[in-house]
Amino acid sequence: MGFFSRVGKLWKRNQTEKTAQEAPVPEQKRAGGEEKPPSTAATEASAAEDWQNKLLQSLQQAEPRLSVWLDRILQGVDTAGEELWSRLYFLLDSLQVPREEAQDFVEGFRKWLRDMDYDQVEEFRSELQYRLALALDLEDEEDERSRLFEKLSHGLSKTKEQLSRRVDQLLSRSDGFGEQFWEELEEILITADVGFKTTTTLVDSLQKRVREQNTTTAEGFKELFQEELAQMFPASPKRIKPIPPEIVLMLGVNGVGKTTTIAKLAHRARMQGYKPLIAAGDTFRAAAIEQLEIWAQRVGTGFYAKSSGADPAAVAYEALDKARQEDYDLVFIDTAGRLHTKTNLMEELKKIKRVLAKNHPGSPHRSILVVDATTGQNAISQTKLFRENVGLDEIVLTKLDGTAKGGVVLGISLELGLPITYIGLGEKMEDLRPFDGQSFARALLD
Ligand SMILES: Nc1nc2c(ncn2[C@@H]2O[C@H](COP(=O)(O)OP(=O)(O)O)[C@@H](O)[C@H]2O)c(=O)[nH]1
Ligand SMILES: [Mg+2]
C-alpha cells in the first residue's frame, strides 16, 4: 500500500501502456495551495490557467517516470514557497490523488522543511523524490532503484577500495589461479572484515567453481565472484500479516544508530500509508527519551514515553495499549543499549518480550538488531550476543557509508544466517534503504 493507494495503480497502468497522453486531466484547476485566496483579477486567473495548461501538456508528453515528472514540476522553481506548493498540488491532482491526501502530503512536507530549515530546492529535492516514491508505491521503479544503486556504490567506496580494488590488483598480477592466488585472496577478504569463517567458505566454493567451469580470465573470475556473493545472502522471510498492531522491537548497543533508524523506519512507514507509534523504551537516560520525541514530532508519528528510570516493560505494555485504543497499526519500541551491564540489559529485554507476548500473542513480531558496520568484526559478536539472549529476526546495518569494513555484511549473512533487511548509507531519512544482496554484490565489485 502507499500513502496514495489508488495512484500506484494509475501509475503502473501508465507505465505498461506507455501512453502518457492518457494522463488524467484534473477535475478542477487549482490556482494555488491552501493559503492562497482565490484570485479576483481576471488577468491573474488566466495567467494561472496558462501555466497549468502548459505544465499539464508538458507532463502529458513526458515519459511517465517520477524523476521526469518531478523535473518538469520543479522547472524554474529554486526555493520553497507558494509556487512550489501550487505545482505539487497540481501534480498530485493530475494523478488523481484525493484532495485531502494531497494536502496531508504537502503539509507534512512543508512542516519537515520548516523543521529542517531547508529553503533551496537543491537541498530537499532528493527527499521530496524519496517521499513521493514511497507515497506512490514506486520504490521499485527503475529510477529509484538506480538512484539507490548509485548511493550504495558511493557509500561503499571505501570498502570497494579495500576489497575490489585489491582483488583487481591481485588478478592483474596473477598468472592463473594457483595456490598463491587463493592465499592472497583470503588475506584480502580477511582484511576487509569479511571474517575468517566466511572467508574460508567463500574461497572454498570459489575454488571449486573456478575448477568446474575452467575459468581462466579475470573477467570470468569476477563474474563468478559476484554471483557467489549475491547468493550468500539469506532472503528476507515472507511474513504472515500480524494481527494489528504490529510490534517491532529495536535492539542494539548505544551509538549504533538505533534511535535514528527508528525515525527512518517510522518515516518510511508513514509515507507508505501506515500509522506508526514510537515508544521510548530506553528509559535509562532522559536525553534518549527527548531525542526520540523530537524525531517522532519531525516524522509526524505518535509517541509514547514515561519518565526516565521507568520500567521499560511497562512502557512497552502501555504503548501497546495506546496503539490499540488509538488505532495505530505499527509500534516501534526503542530499547536501551548499555552493554557494560550486560546481564541486566538482557534481562530487561527478555522481560519486555515476555510482557508483549503475554498481552499480544505473537508479538513482538519483529526483533531487529541495529549494528554499526564501522565496528567490523564486533558487529558479529554483538549479533551473536543478542541472538543468544533475546532472539533476533532481522539485522539493520548502519553507517555503511564511509567505512572500509563493509565486508562485515558478508560475515553476518553467512556466518549467522540472519537476513539484513535495511542498510544505512548516511544520516538523512532517505539514506536507510531496503537491502538487496544482488545490488550489494554488484555495487561492491563493479
Ligand atoms: N553516517 C551515518 N551515520 C549514521 C547512520 N545511522 C545513524 N547514524 C548516526 O549515528 C549517531 C548515533 O545515532 P543514534 O540513533 O543516536 O544511536 P543509538 O545510540 O543507537 O540510538 C547519530 O549521529 C546518527 O546520525 C548511517 O547509516 N550513516
Ligand atoms: Mg538511542
CSV table of C-alpha atoms in Angstrom, one decimal, residues 41 47 102 134 146 161 164 171 213 226 239 247 269 298 325 381 400 410 442 444-445:
chain,number,residue,atom,x,y,z
A,41,ALA,CA,-8.4,39.8,-11.2
A,47,ALA,CA,-2.2,33.6,-16.1
A,102,ALA,CA,-2.6,15.6,-1.2
A,134,LEU,CA,7.2,5.8,-1.1
A,146,SER,CA,19.2,3.3,-9.9
A,161,GLU,CA,38.9,0.2,-2.3
A,164,SER,CA,37.5,-5.0,-5.1
A,171,LEU,CA,44.0,-10.6,-10.7
A,213,GLN,CA,34.0,-24.0,-15.0
A,226,GLN,CA,29.8,-11.6,-7.9
A,239,ARG,CA,5.9,-12.9,6.8
A,247,ILE,CA,5.2,-4.6,17.2
A,269,ALA,CA,6.1,3.5,7.2
A,298,ARG,CA,9.7,15.6,13.0
A,325,GLN,CA,-7.0,2.4,21.7
A,381,SER,CA,30.0,-10.7,18.3
A,400,LEU,CA,28.0,1.5,5.7
A,410,LEU,CA,29.0,-11.0,4.3
A,442,ARG,CA,27.2,-5.6,-7.9
A,444,LEU,CA,30.8,-3.9,-4.4
A,445,LEU,CA,32.5,-5.5,-7.4
